PDB file of C-alpha atoms in Angstrom:
ATOM      1  CA  MET A   5    -191.571 -75.738 165.189  1.00 35.00           C
ATOM      2  CA  LYS A   6    -190.239 -76.030 168.713  1.00 33.00           C
ATOM      3  CA  ASN A   7    -192.791 -75.804 171.641  1.00 30.00           C
ATOM      4  CA  ILE A   8    -191.661 -74.537 174.969  1.00 30.00           C
ATOM      5  CA  PHE A   9    -193.023 -73.326 178.255  1.00 28.00           C
ATOM      6  CA  LYS A  10    -193.970 -69.640 178.208  1.00 31.00           C
ATOM      7  CA  ILE A  11    -192.261 -66.910 180.167  1.00 33.00           C
ATOM      8  CA  CYS A  12    -193.099 -63.394 181.300  1.00 34.00           C
ATOM      9  CA  TYR A  13    -191.903 -60.205 182.633  1.00 34.00           C
ATOM     10  CA  LEU A  14    -195.380 -58.765 184.466  1.00 33.00           C
ATOM     11  CA  LYS A  15    -195.331 -61.853 186.671  1.00 30.00           C
ATOM     12  CA  VAL A  16    -192.428 -64.266 187.243  1.00 30.00           C
ATOM     13  CA  ILE A  17    -193.571 -67.690 187.923  1.00 28.00           C
ATOM     14  CA  ILE A  18    -191.024 -70.506 188.429  1.00 25.00           C
ATOM     15  CA  ILE A  19    -191.290 -73.140 185.741  1.00 25.00           C
ATOM     16  CA  CYS A  20    -189.491 -76.260 184.797  1.00 25.00           C
ATOM     17  CA  GLY A  21    -188.846 -78.209 181.426  1.00 29.00           C
ATOM     18  CA  ILE A  22    -186.951 -76.500 178.748  1.00 32.00           C
ATOM     19  CA  PHE A  23    -186.315 -73.478 180.735  1.00 38.00           C
ATOM     20  CA  PHE A  24    -184.636 -73.186 184.079  1.00 39.00           C
ATOM     21  CA  PHE A  25    -183.242 -70.554 186.377  1.00 40.00           C
ATOM     22  CA  VAL A  26    -179.705 -69.734 186.868  1.00 42.00           C
ATOM     23  CA  ALA A  27    -177.678 -67.659 189.538  1.00 43.00           C
ATOM     24  CA  PRO A  28    -176.158 -64.359 188.069  1.00 47.00           C
ATOM     25  CA  ALA A  29    -172.815 -65.477 188.843  1.00 42.00           C
ATOM     26  CA  MET A  30    -173.223 -68.582 186.555  1.00 51.00           C
ATOM     27  CA  ALA A  31    -171.893 -68.311 182.831  1.00 70.00           C
ATOM     28  CA  MET A  32    -174.765 -67.508 180.562  1.00 82.00           C
ATOM     29  CA  PRO A  33    -175.384 -68.525 176.958  1.00 86.00           C
ATOM     30  CA  VAL A  34    -176.326 -65.852 174.661  1.00 90.00           C
ATOM     31  CA  GLY A  35    -180.028 -65.769 174.430  1.00 91.00           C
ATOM     32  CA  THR A  36    -180.583 -65.935 178.304  1.00 91.00           C
ATOM     33  CA  LEU A  37    -183.553 -63.879 179.536  1.00 91.00           C
ATOM     34  CA  LEU A  38    -182.875 -61.367 182.374  1.00 94.00           C
ATOM     35  CA  TYR A  39    -185.491 -60.015 184.613  1.00 93.00           C
ATOM     36  CA  ARG A  40    -185.586 -56.957 186.827  1.00 94.00           C
ATOM     37  CA  THR A  41    -188.396 -54.889 188.687  1.00 94.00           C
ATOM     38  CA  SER A  42    -189.076 -51.357 188.037  1.00 94.00           C
ATOM     39  CA  GLY A  43    -187.770 -48.671 190.385  1.00 93.00           C
ATOM     40  CA  GLY A  44    -188.257 -49.177 194.073  1.00 94.00           C
ATOM     41  CA  GLY A  45    -188.289 -52.874 193.736  1.00 95.00           C
ATOM     42  CA  GLN A  46    -191.850 -52.903 192.542  1.00 93.00           C
ATOM     43  CA  MET A  47    -193.097 -55.082 189.984  1.00 90.00           C
ATOM     44  CA  TYR A  48    -197.021 -55.763 188.781  1.00 82.00           C
ATOM     45  CA  GLY A  49    -197.970 -59.401 189.800  1.00 79.00           C
ATOM     46  CA  TYR A  50    -194.728 -59.936 191.515  1.00 86.00           C
ATOM     47  CA  ASN A  51    -194.984 -57.914 194.786  1.00 90.00           C
ATOM     48  CA  THR A  52    -197.858 -55.345 194.019  1.00 86.00           C
ATOM     49  CA  ASP A  53    -201.309 -55.475 192.684  1.00 80.00           C
ATOM     50  CA  LEU A  54    -200.953 -51.921 190.978  1.00 79.00           C
ATOM     51  CA  ILE A  55    -199.532 -51.684 187.545  1.00 77.00           C
ATOM     52  CA  LEU A  56    -199.920 -47.974 187.616  1.00 76.00           C
ATOM     53  CA  ASP A  57    -198.997 -46.246 190.948  1.00 80.00           C
ATOM     54  CA  GLY A  58    -199.548 -42.570 190.305  1.00 76.00           C
ATOM     55  CA  THR A  59    -197.583 -41.871 187.042  1.00 74.00           C
ATOM     56  CA  LYS A  60    -195.216 -44.826 187.846  1.00 81.00           C
ATOM     57  CA  ILE A  61    -195.599 -48.021 185.850  1.00 81.00           C
ATOM     58  CA  ASN A  62    -194.653 -50.973 187.707  1.00 86.00           C
ATOM     59  CA  CYS A  63    -194.176 -53.223 184.717  1.00 85.00           C
ATOM     60  CA  GLY A  64    -190.745 -54.566 185.302  1.00 90.00           C
ATOM     61  CA  HIS A  65    -188.035 -55.013 182.465  1.00 93.00           C
ATOM     62  CA  THR A  66    -186.731 -57.851 180.297  1.00 93.00           C
ATOM     63  CA  GLY A  67    -183.454 -58.071 178.414  1.00 95.00           C
ATOM     64  CA  MET A  68    -181.703 -60.917 176.692  1.00 95.00           C
ATOM     65  CA  TYR A  69    -177.938 -61.526 177.393  1.00 95.00           C
ATOM     66  CA  ALA A  70    -176.177 -60.882 174.076  1.00 94.00           C
ATOM     67  CA  GLY A  71    -172.591 -61.746 174.678  1.00 93.00           C
ATOM     68  CA  LYS A  72    -169.603 -59.539 174.707  1.00 92.00           C
ATOM     69  CA  ASP A  73    -169.092 -56.256 172.767  1.00 89.00           C
ATOM     70  CA  LYS A  74    -166.032 -55.338 170.761  1.00 87.00           C
ATOM     71  CA  ASN A  75    -164.322 -54.203 173.931  1.00 93.00           C
ATOM     72  CA  GLY A  76    -165.054 -57.503 175.633  1.00 93.00           C
ATOM     73  CA  ASP A  77    -167.903 -56.321 178.109  1.00 94.00           C
ATOM     74  CA  ASP A  78    -170.833 -58.452 178.626  1.00 94.00           C
ATOM     75  CA  VAL A  79    -174.003 -56.671 176.998  1.00 95.00           C
ATOM     76  CA  VAL A  80    -177.647 -57.033 176.947  1.00 96.00           C
ATOM     77  CA  LEU A  81    -180.090 -56.562 174.115  1.00 97.00           C
ATOM     78  CA  GLU A  82    -183.002 -54.540 175.394  1.00 96.00           C
ATOM     79  CA  ALA A  83    -185.739 -52.218 174.126  1.00 95.00           C
ATOM     80  CA  VAL A  84    -185.860 -48.914 176.085  1.00 93.00           C
ATOM     81  CA  ASN A  85    -187.288 -45.442 175.734  1.00 90.00           C
ATOM     82  CA  ASN A  86    -184.122 -44.930 173.347  1.00 91.00           C
ATOM     83  CA  GLY A  87    -185.250 -47.852 171.179  1.00 94.00           C
ATOM     84  CA  ILE A  88    -183.297 -51.197 170.522  1.00 96.00           C
ATOM     85  CA  GLN A  89    -179.852 -51.089 171.974  1.00 96.00           C
ATOM     86  CA  LEU A  90    -176.994 -52.956 173.593  1.00 96.00           C
ATOM     87  CA  THR A  91    -176.372 -52.160 177.358  1.00 95.00           C
ATOM     88  CA  LYS A  92    -173.532 -53.090 179.355  1.00 95.00           C
ATOM     89  CA  LEU A  93    -175.036 -56.047 181.814  1.00 95.00           C
ATOM     90  CA  LYS A  94    -173.604 -54.141 184.811  1.00 94.00           C
ATOM     91  CA  TYR A  95    -176.176 -51.344 183.857  1.00 95.00           C
ATOM     92  CA  PHE A  96    -178.964 -53.473 183.576  1.00 95.00           C
ATOM     93  CA  VAL A  97    -179.987 -53.194 187.308  1.00 95.00           C
ATOM     94  CA  ASN A  98    -180.048 -49.482 188.568  1.00 94.00           C
ATOM     95  CA  SER A  99    -179.381 -49.992 192.263  1.00 91.00           C
ATOM     96  CA  ALA A 100    -179.506 -46.205 192.781  1.00 94.00           C
ATOM     97  CA  ASN A 101    -183.177 -46.516 191.542  1.00 93.00           C
ATOM     98  CA  SER A 102    -183.785 -49.482 193.820  1.00 95.00           C
ATOM     99  CA  GLU A 103    -184.393 -51.832 190.940  1.00 94.00           C
ATOM    100  CA  ASN A 104    -184.053 -55.502 191.817  1.00 94.00           C
ATOM    101  CA  PHE A 105    -182.655 -58.478 189.927  1.00 94.00           C
ATOM    102  CA  ILE A 106    -185.260 -61.194 189.751  1.00 92.00           C
ATOM    103  CA  GLY A 107    -183.838 -63.985 187.922  1.00 89.00           C
ATOM    104  CA  ALA A 108    -182.697 -65.460 184.395  1.00 89.00           C
ATOM    105  CA  LYS A 109    -183.950 -68.226 182.365  1.00 86.00           C
ATOM    106  CA  ILE A 110    -181.941 -70.396 179.929  1.00 74.00           C
ATOM    107  CA  PRO A 111    -183.552 -72.481 176.961  1.00 67.00           C
ATOM    108  CA  GLU A 112    -182.022 -75.627 177.682  1.00 67.00           C
ATOM    109  CA  SER A 113    -182.272 -77.016 174.234  1.00 67.00           C
ATOM    110  CA  PHE A 114    -180.204 -74.232 172.539  1.00 70.00           C
ATOM    111  CA  GLN A 115    -177.546 -75.329 170.072  1.00 75.00           C
ATOM    112  CA  ALA A 116    -174.590 -73.570 168.906  1.00 75.00           C
ATOM    113  CA  GLY A 117    -176.298 -72.626 165.752  1.00 83.00           C
ATOM    114  CA  ASP A 118    -179.077 -71.157 167.636  1.00 89.00           C
ATOM    115  CA  ILE A 119    -176.620 -68.638 169.524  1.00 89.00           C
ATOM    116  CA  ASP A 120    -174.912 -67.523 166.481  1.00 90.00           C
ATOM    117  CA  LYS A 121    -178.188 -66.668 164.674  1.00 92.00           C
ATOM    118  CA  ILE A 122    -179.275 -64.697 167.915  1.00 92.00           C
ATOM    119  CA  LYS A 123    -175.853 -62.740 167.608  1.00 92.00           C
ATOM    120  CA  GLN A 124    -176.866 -62.172 163.776  1.00 93.00           C
ATOM    121  CA  ILE A 125    -180.312 -60.722 164.743  1.00 94.00           C
ATOM    122  CA  ARG A 126    -178.916 -58.655 167.645  1.00 93.00           C
ATOM    123  CA  ASP A 127    -176.251 -57.100 165.235  1.00 93.00           C
ATOM    124  CA  PHE A 128    -178.755 -56.267 162.668  1.00 95.00           C
ATOM    125  CA  LEU A 129    -181.727 -54.984 164.837  1.00 95.00           C
ATOM    126  CA  THR A 130    -179.081 -52.505 166.824  1.00 94.00           C
ATOM    127  CA  ASP A 131    -177.685 -51.321 163.459  1.00 94.00           C
ATOM    128  CA  GLN A 132    -181.048 -50.236 162.322  1.00 94.00           C
ATOM    129  CA  HIS A 133    -181.508 -47.744 165.190  1.00 93.00           C
ATOM    130  CA  LEU A 134    -185.286 -49.049 165.831  1.00 95.00           C
ATOM    131  CA  GLU A 135    -187.490 -46.926 167.952  1.00 95.00           C
ATOM    132  CA  TYR A 136    -189.436 -48.069 170.924  1.00 93.00           C
ATOM    133  CA  ASP A 137    -193.230 -48.792 170.759  1.00 88.00           C
ATOM    134  CA  ILE A 138    -194.314 -46.109 173.075  1.00 81.00           C
ATOM    135  CA  ASP A 139    -198.192 -46.800 172.957  1.00 76.00           C
ATOM    136  CA  PHE A 140    -197.496 -50.664 173.193  1.00 75.00           C
ATOM    137  CA  GLY A 141    -199.646 -51.136 170.008  1.00 77.00           C
ATOM    138  CA  GLN A 142    -197.483 -53.575 168.160  1.00 84.00           C
ATOM    139  CA  GLN A 143    -194.842 -54.713 170.569  1.00 86.00           C
ATOM    140  CA  LYS A 144    -192.714 -57.048 168.301  1.00 90.00           C
ATOM    141  CA  GLY A 145    -192.455 -55.090 165.007  1.00 92.00           C
ATOM    142  CA  PRO A 146    -191.804 -55.489 162.347  1.00 92.00           C
ATOM    143  CA  ASP A 147    -191.214 -51.745 161.863  1.00 93.00           C
ATOM    144  CA  SER A 148    -189.237 -49.040 163.831  1.00 94.00           C
ATOM    145  CA  GLY A 149    -191.295 -47.800 166.783  1.00 94.00           C
ATOM    146  CA  GLU A 150    -192.994 -51.105 167.282  1.00 93.00           C
ATOM    147  CA  PHE A 151    -190.904 -52.917 169.604  1.00 92.00           C
ATOM    148  CA  THR A 152    -191.039 -53.306 173.468  1.00 89.00           C
ATOM    149  CA  CYS A 153    -188.550 -55.262 175.550  1.00 92.00           C
ATOM    150  CA  VAL A 154    -190.335 -58.327 175.682  1.00 88.00           C
ATOM    151  CA  GLY A 155    -191.467 -57.937 172.233  1.00 91.00           C
ATOM    152  CA  VAL A 156    -187.918 -58.078 170.820  1.00 93.00           C
ATOM    153  CA  ALA A 157    -187.148 -60.965 172.876  1.00 91.00           C
ATOM    154  CA  GLU A 158    -190.113 -62.996 171.737  1.00 90.00           C
ATOM    155  CA  LYS A 159    -189.550 -61.883 168.061  1.00 93.00           C
ATOM    156  CA  ILE A 160    -185.949 -63.340 168.275  1.00 93.00           C
ATOM    157  CA  TYR A 161    -186.931 -66.715 169.635  1.00 90.00           C
ATOM    158  CA  GLU A 162    -189.722 -67.068 166.773  1.00 92.00           C
ATOM    159  CA  SER A 163    -187.481 -65.929 163.904  1.00 94.00           C
ATOM    160  CA  LEU A 164    -184.323 -67.986 164.374  1.00 92.00           C
ATOM    161  CA  ASN A 165    -185.379 -70.122 161.202  1.00 91.00           C
ATOM    162  CA  PHE A 166    -184.157 -67.185 158.963  1.00 90.00           C
ATOM    163  CA  GLY A 167    -181.677 -69.003 157.101  1.00 86.00           C
ATOM    164  CA  LYS A 168    -177.914 -68.220 156.701  1.00 86.00           C
ATOM    165  CA  GLU A 169    -178.032 -64.395 157.126  1.00 89.00           C
ATOM    166  CA  ILE A 170    -180.555 -61.703 158.149  1.00 92.00           C
ATOM    167  CA  THR A 171    -180.593 -58.785 155.854  1.00 92.00           C
ATOM    168  CA  SER A 172    -183.987 -57.195 156.427  1.00 93.00           C
ATOM    169  CA  LEU A 173    -186.647 -56.771 158.994  1.00 93.00           C
ATOM    170  CA  ALA A 174    -189.023 -58.471 156.612  1.00 92.00           C
ATOM    171  CA  GLN A 175    -187.111 -61.977 157.642  1.00 93.00           C
ATOM    172  CA  LEU A 176    -188.491 -61.814 161.089  1.00 93.00           C
ATOM    173  CA  GLU A 177    -191.198 -64.508 161.411  1.00 94.00           C
ATOM    174  CA  TYR A 178    -194.816 -63.451 161.676  1.00 92.00           C
ATOM    175  CA  THR A 179    -196.579 -66.718 160.568  1.00 93.00           C
ATOM    176  CA  PRO A 180    -197.194 -68.826 163.872  1.00 90.00           C
ATOM    177  CA  SER A 181    -196.816 -72.119 162.122  1.00 93.00           C
ATOM    178  CA  ARG A 182    -193.323 -71.326 161.111  1.00 93.00           C
ATOM    179  CA  TYR A 183    -192.222 -69.886 164.412  1.00 91.00           C
ATOM    180  CA  TYR A 184    -188.899 -71.595 165.410  1.00 90.00           C
ATOM    181  CA  ILE A 185    -189.808 -71.212 169.091  1.00 85.00           C
ATOM    182  CA  ASP A 186    -193.564 -70.614 169.954  1.00 83.00           C
ATOM    183  CA  ILE A 187    -193.308 -68.699 173.213  1.00 78.00           C
ATOM    184  CA  THR A 188    -197.021 -67.501 173.512  1.00 78.00           C
ATOM    185  CA  PRO A 189    -199.883 -67.913 171.120  1.00 81.00           C
ATOM    186  CA  ASP A 190    -200.639 -64.692 169.246  1.00 84.00           C
ATOM    187  CA  GLY A 191    -203.489 -62.316 170.405  1.00 82.00           C
ATOM    188  CA  TYR A 192    -205.393 -60.765 173.354  1.00 78.00           C
ATOM    189  CA  ASP A 193    -206.321 -62.199 176.582  1.00 76.00           C
ATOM    190  CA  ASN A 194    -210.085 -61.139 177.417  1.00 74.00           C
ATOM    191  CA  GLU A 195    -210.546 -63.759 179.959  1.00 77.00           C
ATOM    192  CA  ASN A 196    -208.089 -63.517 183.049  1.00 76.00           C
ATOM    193  CA  ILE A 197    -209.284 -60.492 185.273  1.00 74.00           C
ATOM    194  CA  TYR A 198    -206.501 -59.903 187.892  1.00 72.00           C
ATOM    195  CA  ASN A 199    -207.980 -56.557 188.994  1.00 72.00           C
ATOM    196  CA  ASP A 200    -211.785 -56.282 188.927  1.00 75.00           C
ATOM    197  CA  GLU A 201    -212.183 -52.825 189.911  1.00 74.00           C
ATOM    198  CA  LEU A 202    -209.686 -51.315 187.611  1.00 71.00           C
ATOM    199  CA  GLU A 203    -210.248 -54.258 184.941  1.00 72.00           C
ATOM    200  CA  ASP A 204    -206.310 -54.883 184.576  1.00 73.00           C
ATOM    201  CA  VAL A 205    -205.844 -58.184 182.784  1.00 73.00           C
ATOM    202  CA  PHE A 206    -202.547 -60.160 183.403  1.00 70.00           C
ATOM    203  CA  SER A 207    -202.321 -62.644 180.542  1.00 74.00           C
ATOM    204  CA  GLN A 208    -201.548 -66.316 181.299  1.00 68.00           C
ATOM    205  CA  ASN A 209    -202.512 -67.739 177.854  1.00 75.00           C
ATOM    206  CA  LYS A 210    -201.890 -64.887 175.279  1.00 79.00           C
ATOM    207  CA  GLU A 211    -199.079 -62.560 174.541  1.00 80.00           C
ATOM    208  CA  PHE A 212    -201.041 -59.212 175.112  1.00 76.00           C
ATOM    209  CA  SER A 213    -202.342 -58.264 178.701  1.00 72.00           C
ATOM    210  CA  LYS A 214    -204.525 -55.235 179.129  1.00 70.00           C
ATOM    211  CA  ILE A 215    -203.673 -52.576 181.403  1.00 67.00           C
ATOM    212  CA  SER A 216    -206.669 -50.119 181.798  1.00 64.00           C
ATOM    213  CA  LYS A 217    -206.480 -46.308 180.907  1.00 58.00           C
ATOM    214  CA  ARG A 218    -206.915 -44.355 184.242  1.00 57.00           C
ATOM    215  CA  ASN A 219    -206.108 -40.630 185.533  1.00 54.00           C
ATOM    216  CA  ASP A 220    -205.472 -39.544 181.777  1.00 50.00           C
ATOM    217  CA  LEU A 221    -202.591 -41.771 181.472  1.00 48.00           C
ATOM    218  CA  ILE A 222    -202.206 -43.805 178.271  1.00 45.00           C
ATOM    219  CA  GLY A 223    -203.653 -47.242 178.266  1.00 45.00           C
ATOM    220  CA  LEU A 224    -201.128 -50.176 177.817  1.00 46.00           C
ATOM    221  CA  ALA A 225    -201.483 -53.452 176.425  1.00 44.00           C
ATOM    222  CA  GLY A 226    -198.565 -55.295 177.818  1.00 45.00           C
ATOM    223  CA  ASN A 227    -196.868 -58.272 175.923  1.00 42.00           C
ATOM    224  CA  GLY A 228    -196.598 -60.676 178.801  1.00 43.00           C
ATOM    225  CA  LEU A 229    -194.445 -63.509 177.127  1.00 41.00           C
ATOM    226  CA  GLY A 230    -196.995 -66.008 178.751  1.00 34.00           C
ATOM    227  CA  LYS A 231    -196.115 -67.684 181.839  1.00 29.00           C
TER     228      LYS A 231
END
């Protein structure tokens, strides 16, 4: 199992080691993580202390650069309200909604075989038409309706030891001791309180953060992909 520094979408922290930031213009290998804000340029922990602003959730968004599609267009693998899909890279940031690109991270130690396996998982997941995890209960599967944007990215990194071919969701790795890359320890963070009044918890150490329920809005347990 490979160990790496951990990464997040709720609060982007500059890190060194096995991940490094790249400028958008640089060539990106398949597997590069891309980060953007929510609408209005807002993102909890980045430039606002509020995860919920009225009915707006300032959680930001993560995608994974997935190479080129059959038409030669650069695409991003992402989990959105429509489910897991490939989106053209040029649409990842919606400037009309005042979304802002924050940065990209590349795993330095990636080998050619790792990239090929990401492509295999990419094709398999998008062919399954998997639905989004609306209540953030599972976030990284294994079943349809159980994936969020960071959850699917984390699960891909963890499952790159699947063998020669992936043919079922059951091949996604859920035993921590067998993770190919252990991005964040599994579990909930009940120690780091970032908003004492509303009891929001942004996790630095575990994969799940806690976003409080308020104003009759659904409570969210946000998978933060560590720091």
